[in-house]
Structures are given as structure tokens and as C-alpha cells.
PDB file of C-alpha atoms in Angstrom:
ATOM      1  CA  MET A   1      -6.908  18.061   2.659  1.00 45.00           C
ATOM      2  CA  PRO A   2      -7.787  14.390   1.445  1.00 50.00           C
ATOM      3  CA  GLU A   3     -11.506  13.705   0.878  1.00 52.00           C
ATOM      4  CA  ARG A   4     -13.124  10.274   1.868  1.00 50.00           C
ATOM      5  CA  ARG A   5     -14.773   8.586  -1.253  1.00 55.00           C
ATOM      6  CA  PRO A   6     -17.220   5.777  -1.083  1.00 58.00           C
ATOM      7  CA  LEU A   7     -16.091   2.257  -0.326  1.00 61.00           C
ATOM      8  CA  LEU A   8     -16.089  -0.430  -3.035  1.00 62.00           C
ATOM      9  CA  GLN A   9     -19.215  -2.436  -3.476  1.00 61.00           C
ATOM     10  CA  SER A  10     -17.628  -5.834  -2.576  1.00 63.00           C
ATOM     11  CA  PHE A  11     -15.126  -6.378   0.097  1.00 55.00           C
ATOM     12  CA  ARG A  12     -11.478  -7.225  -1.215  1.00 55.00           C
ATOM     13  CA  THR A  13      -8.709  -7.587   1.052  1.00 51.00           C
ATOM     14  CA  ARG A  14      -6.805  -6.053  -1.692  1.00 50.00           C
ATOM     15  CA  GLN A  15      -7.546  -5.348  -5.377  1.00 47.00           C
ATOM     16  CA  ARG A  16      -4.410  -5.702  -7.319  1.00 49.00           C
ATOM     17  CA  CYS A  17      -4.707  -2.416  -9.193  1.00 54.00           C
ATOM     18  CA  CYS A  18      -6.713   0.607  -9.898  1.00 59.00           C
ATOM     19  CA  ASN A  19      -6.505   2.278 -13.266  1.00 59.00           C
ATOM     20  CA  TYR A  20      -7.989   5.335 -14.959  1.00 62.00           C
ATOM     21  CA  VAL A  21      -9.851   5.050 -18.103  1.00 69.00           C
ATOM     22  CA  ARG A  22     -12.034   7.691 -19.792  1.00 74.00           C
ATOM     23  CA  GLY A  23     -12.664   9.630 -16.494  1.00 84.00           C
ATOM     24  CA  HIS A  24     -13.321   6.531 -14.302  1.00 87.00           C
ATOM     25  CA  ILE A  25     -11.241   4.600 -12.069  1.00 89.00           C
ATOM     26  CA  PHE A  26     -11.241   0.818 -12.118  1.00 91.00           C
ATOM     27  CA  ALA A  27     -10.451  -1.747  -9.372  1.00 91.00           C
ATOM     28  CA  VAL A  28      -9.543  -4.940 -11.012  1.00 94.00           C
ATOM     29  CA  GLY A  29      -9.523  -8.487  -9.348  1.00 94.00           C
ATOM     30  CA  GLY A  30      -8.222  -9.173  -6.039  1.00 93.00           C
ATOM     31  CA  LEU A  31      -9.001 -11.338  -2.955  1.00 93.00           C
ATOM     32  CA  THR A  32     -11.867 -11.891  -0.848  1.00 90.00           C
ATOM     33  CA  LYS A  33     -11.929 -12.108   2.994  1.00 88.00           C
ATOM     34  CA  THR A  34     -11.129 -15.760   2.708  1.00 91.00           C
ATOM     35  CA  GLY A  35      -8.164 -15.231   0.237  1.00 91.00           C
ATOM     36  CA  ASP A  36     -10.030 -16.369  -2.983  1.00 94.00           C
ATOM     37  CA  SER A  37      -9.212 -14.611  -6.004  1.00 95.00           C
ATOM     38  CA  VAL A  38     -12.145 -12.809  -7.657  1.00 95.00           C
ATOM     39  CA  SER A  39     -13.115 -11.857 -11.361  1.00 96.00           C
ATOM     40  CA  THR A  40     -14.867  -8.715 -10.278  1.00 95.00           C
ATOM     41  CA  VAL A  41     -14.376  -5.384 -11.491  1.00 94.00           C
ATOM     42  CA  GLU A  42     -15.722  -2.122 -10.039  1.00 92.00           C
ATOM     43  CA  VAL A  43     -15.525   1.385 -11.562  1.00 91.00           C
ATOM     44  CA  PHE A  44     -15.791   4.689  -9.662  1.00 90.00           C
ATOM     45  CA  ASP A  45     -17.501   7.700 -11.340  1.00 89.00           C
ATOM     46  CA  PRO A  46     -16.275  10.758  -9.824  1.00 87.00           C
ATOM     47  CA  ALA A  47     -18.819  12.873 -11.136  1.00 87.00           C
ATOM     48  CA  ALA A  48     -21.435  10.528  -9.369  1.00 91.00           C
ATOM     49  CA  GLY A  49     -19.208   9.790  -6.302  1.00 91.00           C
ATOM     50  CA  ARG A  50     -19.905   6.103  -6.481  1.00 92.00           C
ATOM     51  CA  TRP A  51     -18.563   2.703  -7.131  1.00 91.00           C
ATOM     52  CA  GLN A  52     -20.470   0.420  -9.467  1.00 93.00           C
ATOM     53  CA  LEU A  53     -19.912  -2.983 -10.629  1.00 94.00           C
ATOM     54  CA  ALA A  54     -18.453  -3.396 -14.115  1.00 94.00           C
ATOM     55  CA  GLU A  55     -18.476  -6.375 -16.344  1.00 97.00           C
ATOM     56  CA  ALA A  56     -16.446  -9.225 -14.879  1.00 97.00           C
ATOM     57  CA  MET A  57     -13.389 -10.602 -16.232  1.00 98.00           C
ATOM     58  CA  SER A  58     -13.555 -14.165 -17.874  1.00 97.00           C
ATOM     59  CA  MET A  59     -11.557 -15.555 -14.994  1.00 97.00           C
ATOM     60  CA  MET A  60     -10.511 -14.953 -11.229  1.00 97.00           C
ATOM     61  CA  ARG A  61      -7.460 -12.970 -10.985  1.00 96.00           C
ATOM     62  CA  SER A  62      -5.558 -11.762  -7.655  1.00 96.00           C
ATOM     63  CA  ARG A  63      -1.955 -10.131  -8.151  1.00 96.00           C
ATOM     64  CA  VAL A  64      -3.011  -9.010 -11.776  1.00 97.00           C
ATOM     65  CA  GLY A  65      -0.961  -6.539 -13.481  1.00 96.00           C
ATOM     66  CA  VAL A  66      -3.099  -3.694 -15.046  1.00 96.00           C
ATOM     67  CA  ALA A  67      -2.427  -1.159 -17.654  1.00 96.00           C
ATOM     68  CA  VAL A  68      -4.376   1.416 -19.967  1.00 95.00           C
ATOM     69  CA  MET A  69      -3.462   1.741 -23.568  1.00 96.00           C
ATOM     70  CA  ARG A  70      -5.479   3.380 -26.345  1.00 94.00           C
ATOM     71  CA  ASN A  71      -8.502   3.905 -23.766  1.00 93.00           C
ATOM     72  CA  LYS A  72      -8.612   0.120 -22.959  1.00 95.00           C
ATOM     73  CA  LEU A  73      -7.932  -1.588 -19.900  1.00 96.00           C
ATOM     74  CA  TYR A  74      -5.602  -4.568 -19.897  1.00 97.00           C
ATOM     75  CA  ALA A  75      -5.353  -7.234 -17.203  1.00 97.00           C
ATOM     76  CA  LEU A  76      -2.207  -9.225 -17.518  1.00 98.00           C
ATOM     77  CA  GLY A  77      -1.572 -12.673 -15.819  1.00 98.00           C
ATOM     78  CA  GLY A  78      -2.322 -12.781 -12.025  1.00 97.00           C
ATOM     79  CA  TYR A  79      -3.097 -15.883  -9.756  1.00 97.00           C
ATOM     80  CA  ASN A  80      -6.575 -17.507  -9.895  1.00 97.00           C
ATOM     81  CA  GLY A  81      -5.976 -19.555  -6.585  1.00 96.00           C
ATOM     82  CA  GLN A  82      -4.392 -22.470  -8.126  1.00 97.00           C
ATOM     83  CA  GLU A  83      -1.676 -21.116 -10.743  1.00 98.00           C
ATOM     84  CA  ARG A  84      -0.185 -18.229 -12.103  1.00 98.00           C
ATOM     85  CA  LEU A  85      -1.483 -17.111 -15.162  1.00 99.00           C
ATOM     86  CA  SER A  86      -0.316 -15.860 -18.861  1.00 99.00           C
ATOM     87  CA  ALA A  87      -3.632 -15.284 -20.116  1.00 99.00           C
ATOM     88  CA  VAL A  88      -4.432 -11.552 -20.878  1.00 99.00           C
ATOM     89  CA  GLU A  89      -7.868  -9.733 -21.247  1.00 98.00           C
ATOM     90  CA  VAL A  90      -8.602  -6.340 -22.642  1.00 98.00           C
ATOM     91  CA  PHE A  91     -11.830  -4.430 -21.769  1.00 96.00           C
ATOM     92  CA  ASP A  92     -13.271  -1.764 -23.775  1.00 95.00           C
ATOM     93  CA  PRO A  93     -15.404   0.578 -21.737  1.00 91.00           C
ATOM     94  CA  LEU A  94     -17.471   1.864 -24.671  1.00 91.00           C
ATOM     95  CA  LYS A  95     -18.536  -1.666 -25.722  1.00 95.00           C
ATOM     96  CA  ARG A  96     -18.597  -2.853 -22.073  1.00 94.00           C
ATOM     97  CA  VAL A  97     -17.062  -6.185 -22.923  1.00 97.00           C
ATOM     98  CA  TRP A  98     -13.769  -8.064 -22.081  1.00 98.00           C
ATOM     99  CA  ASN A  99     -11.893 -10.003 -24.798  1.00 98.00           C
ATOM    100  CA  ARG A 100      -9.144 -12.436 -24.671  1.00 98.00           C
ATOM    101  CA  ILE A 101      -5.785 -11.597 -26.451  1.00 98.00           C
ATOM    102  CA  THR A 102      -2.704 -13.628 -27.144  1.00 99.00           C
ATOM    103  CA  SER A 103      -1.223 -14.950 -23.723  1.00 99.00           C
ATOM    104  CA  MET A 104       2.106 -13.765 -22.522  1.00 99.00           C
ATOM    105  CA  ARG A 105       4.861 -16.184 -22.984  1.00 98.00           C
ATOM    106  CA  CYS A 106       5.472 -16.944 -19.489  1.00 97.00           C
ATOM    107  CA  ARG A 107       3.148 -17.213 -16.496  1.00 99.00           C
ATOM    108  CA  ARG A 108       3.279 -14.050 -14.296  1.00 98.00           C
ATOM    109  CA  SER A 109       1.568 -13.067 -11.010  1.00 98.00           C
ATOM    110  CA  ALA A 110       2.488  -9.811  -9.173  1.00 97.00           C
ATOM    111  CA  VAL A 111       3.572  -8.486 -12.419  1.00 98.00           C
ATOM    112  CA  GLY A 112       4.143  -4.831 -13.162  1.00 97.00           C
ATOM    113  CA  ALA A 113       2.659  -3.387 -16.440  1.00 97.00           C
ATOM    114  CA  ALA A 114       2.705  -0.134 -18.262  1.00 97.00           C
ATOM    115  CA  ALA A 115       1.898   1.084 -21.695  1.00 97.00           C
ATOM    116  CA  PHE A 116       4.400   3.158 -23.829  1.00 97.00           C
ATOM    117  CA  ASN A 117       4.131   4.177 -27.595  1.00 96.00           C
ATOM    118  CA  ASP A 118       1.321   1.997 -28.098  1.00 96.00           C
ATOM    119  CA  GLN A 119       2.848  -1.130 -26.691  1.00 98.00           C
ATOM    120  CA  LEU A 120       2.184  -2.907 -23.497  1.00 98.00           C
ATOM    121  CA  PHE A 121       5.072  -3.968 -21.300  1.00 98.00           C
ATOM    122  CA  ALA A 122       4.741  -6.823 -18.619  1.00 99.00           C
ATOM    123  CA  CYS A 123       7.687  -6.430 -16.107  1.00 98.00           C
ATOM    124  CA  GLY A 124       8.911  -8.974 -13.899  1.00 98.00           C
ATOM    125  CA  GLY A 125       6.423 -10.910 -11.467  1.00 98.00           C
ATOM    126  CA  TYR A 126       6.527 -14.258 -10.035  1.00 98.00           C
ATOM    127  CA  ASP A 127       6.003 -17.704 -11.951  1.00 98.00           C
ATOM    128  CA  GLY A 128       5.197 -19.864  -9.075  1.00 97.00           C
ATOM    129  CA  VAL A 129       9.185 -20.553  -8.412  1.00 97.00           C
ATOM    130  CA  SER A 130      10.990 -17.449  -8.612  1.00 97.00           C
ATOM    131  CA  SER A 131      10.635 -13.682  -9.181  1.00 98.00           C
ATOM    132  CA  LEU A 132      11.339 -12.633 -12.474  1.00 98.00           C
ATOM    133  CA  ASN A 133      13.563 -10.141 -14.342  1.00 98.00           C
ATOM    134  CA  THR A 134      12.227 -10.666 -17.710  1.00 99.00           C
ATOM    135  CA  VAL A 135      10.139  -8.252 -19.592  1.00 99.00           C
ATOM    136  CA  GLU A 136       7.743  -8.952 -22.627  1.00 99.00           C
ATOM    137  CA  CYS A 137       6.355  -6.313 -24.985  1.00 98.00           C
ATOM    138  CA  TYR A 138       2.904  -6.564 -26.454  1.00 99.00           C
ATOM    139  CA  THR A 139       2.059  -4.986 -29.982  1.00 98.00           C
ATOM    140  CA  PRO A 140      -1.938  -4.766 -30.271  1.00 97.00           C
ATOM    141  CA  ASP A 141      -1.351  -4.288 -34.252  1.00 96.00           C
ATOM    142  CA  ASN A 142      -0.068  -7.678 -34.689  1.00 97.00           C
ATOM    143  CA  ASP A 143      -1.373  -9.419 -31.303  1.00 97.00           C
ATOM    144  CA  ASN A 144       2.010 -10.541 -30.503  1.00 98.00           C
ATOM    145  CA  TRP A 145       4.256 -10.813 -27.289  1.00 99.00           C
ATOM    146  CA  THR A 146       8.086 -10.457 -27.837  1.00 98.00           C
ATOM    147  CA  PRO A 147      10.854 -10.663 -25.078  1.00 99.00           C
ATOM    148  CA  VAL A 148      12.787  -7.420 -24.608  1.00 98.00           C
ATOM    149  CA  ALA A 149      15.832  -6.520 -22.512  1.00 98.00           C
ATOM    150  CA  SER A 150      15.356  -7.797 -18.954  1.00 98.00           C
ATOM    151  CA  MET A 151      15.670  -5.845 -15.770  1.00 97.00           C
ATOM    152  CA  LEU A 152      18.771  -5.690 -13.859  1.00 96.00           C
ATOM    153  CA  LYS A 153      16.982  -7.262 -10.587  1.00 95.00           C
ATOM    154  CA  HIS A 154      14.496  -9.934 -10.241  1.00 97.00           C
ATOM    155  CA  ARG A 155      11.308  -8.142  -9.073  1.00 96.00           C
ATOM    156  CA  SER A 156       7.787  -9.126  -7.965  1.00 96.00           C
ATOM    157  CA  ALA A 157       5.052  -6.638  -7.143  1.00 95.00           C
ATOM    158  CA  GLY A 158       6.878  -3.674  -8.237  1.00 94.00           C
ATOM    159  CA  GLY A 159       5.374  -0.593  -9.429  1.00 94.00           C
ATOM    160  CA  VAL A 160       5.860   0.183 -13.338  1.00 96.00           C
ATOM    161  CA  ALA A 161       5.458   3.532 -14.959  1.00 95.00           C
ATOM    162  CA  ALA A 162       6.152   5.082 -18.224  1.00 95.00           C
ATOM    163  CA  PHE A 163       7.397   8.471 -17.860  1.00 95.00           C
ATOM    164  CA  GLN A 164       9.347  10.863 -20.216  1.00 96.00           C
ATOM    165  CA  GLY A 165      10.490   8.270 -22.719  1.00 95.00           C
ATOM    166  CA  PHE A 166      11.457   5.397 -20.171  1.00 96.00           C
ATOM    167  CA  ILE A 167       9.639   2.619 -18.337  1.00 96.00           C
ATOM    168  CA  TYR A 168      10.433   2.618 -14.644  1.00 96.00           C
ATOM    169  CA  ALA A 169      10.281  -0.334 -12.245  1.00 95.00           C
ATOM    170  CA  LEU A 170       9.938   0.694  -8.567  1.00 93.00           C
ATOM    171  CA  GLY A 171      10.297  -1.125  -5.340  1.00 94.00           C
ATOM    172  CA  GLY A 172       8.864  -4.660  -5.072  1.00 94.00           C
ATOM    173  CA  HIS A 173      10.921  -7.796  -3.942  1.00 94.00           C
ATOM    174  CA  ASP A 174      12.689 -10.845  -4.938  1.00 93.00           C
ATOM    175  CA  GLY A 175      11.360 -13.300  -2.393  1.00 91.00           C
ATOM    176  CA  LEU A 176      14.073 -12.390  -0.001  1.00 90.00           C
ATOM    177  CA  SER A 177      14.710  -8.580  -0.023  1.00 90.00           C
ATOM    178  CA  ILE A 178      12.142  -5.767  -0.368  1.00 92.00           C
ATOM    179  CA  PHE A 179      13.433  -3.148  -2.856  1.00 90.00           C
ATOM    180  CA  ASP A 180      13.634   0.663  -2.495  1.00 88.00           C
ATOM    181  CA  SER A 181      15.494   0.713  -5.709  1.00 87.00           C
ATOM    182  CA  VAL A 182      14.392   2.128  -8.987  1.00 85.00           C
TER     183      VAL A 182
END
């Protein structure tokens, strides 16, 4: 039977992503009750059973893509309330600091993100005009984004996961249709 856990400290209509790093769950960015993007990050400690505020990102982001690679948390793109973002930040939970890294090649909100083979993939999203089918790959060793094969469908707000040697893009929409495809 599911167990109810404590609520986040700050109200959000929706955080874009929760992710697991070093035994903790992170809720990153999101929207306030009035629809404003936020830079706040909260972390849930299962052992203590409570949420705490973590270090905020350097910019406000809703509809942000989040992934974990090498025990660090990455925040990709998103929407700051005025424009879609290409900026990327990485959080080191041991140093408790966010750092900017090279921006993606295009602006993406509602972007799917996954780590695979020590690389980070930004899949689809929305650039402010249309849903995207393009995919970019980040290699941390040279701090560089490169385009890779595009998805078959333009896809915003889809789930993305790496599993058994493949990257899967699930669900989402293209602005007209909601997908149940993988």
C-alpha cells in the first residue's frame, strides 16, 4: 500500500522533474500558483522523511528537463516566463553548488532528458514555435553538445529513459495530438 510522504516546502503547481541522486530525491524548478517560473530546488531525504530547500538554480525554469549523470543533477532548457532556454546547469550534491555548462544548440522547454554511457541526451521539446524531433548529445569530458539522429515524431513533454542499451521516448504531444507511442 502506498505511503503518504511529507509535502514540498514551497507550493508549486507542478515541478518539471523529480530525480534521484545519492539517496535523495530532487524536485527541480516548476511554477507558482500564479504561473511564474521558479529557480527553487527541494530535496527529499527518505531517512529523515522530510523535504528541505536545496541550492537554487541560477535562473528560473519551468518545463525543465532533468537527468542524473555521474552522481550530478543536470537541468536542461525550460521556460523562464518570457522565453524558452538553451542554458544548462549542473548541480554537484557534495559541493552543494550549481554551475553553468555549455548551452544546448537550440532552445527547448518541455524537453526530455536522459543519461546514457556517460553522455546526456536532450530529446525533443518545444522551441516556442513548434514541437521538436531533434536530439542533442552532451559529452562532459569536452563540454560539447552535438546533434544526433532525430526522433521519428516531433515530441514535447514526453518521458525519456535509458534502458538496456537504448534511449526510449514515451508519450508527450506535438501540439495537436497526445501520444501513447514509444
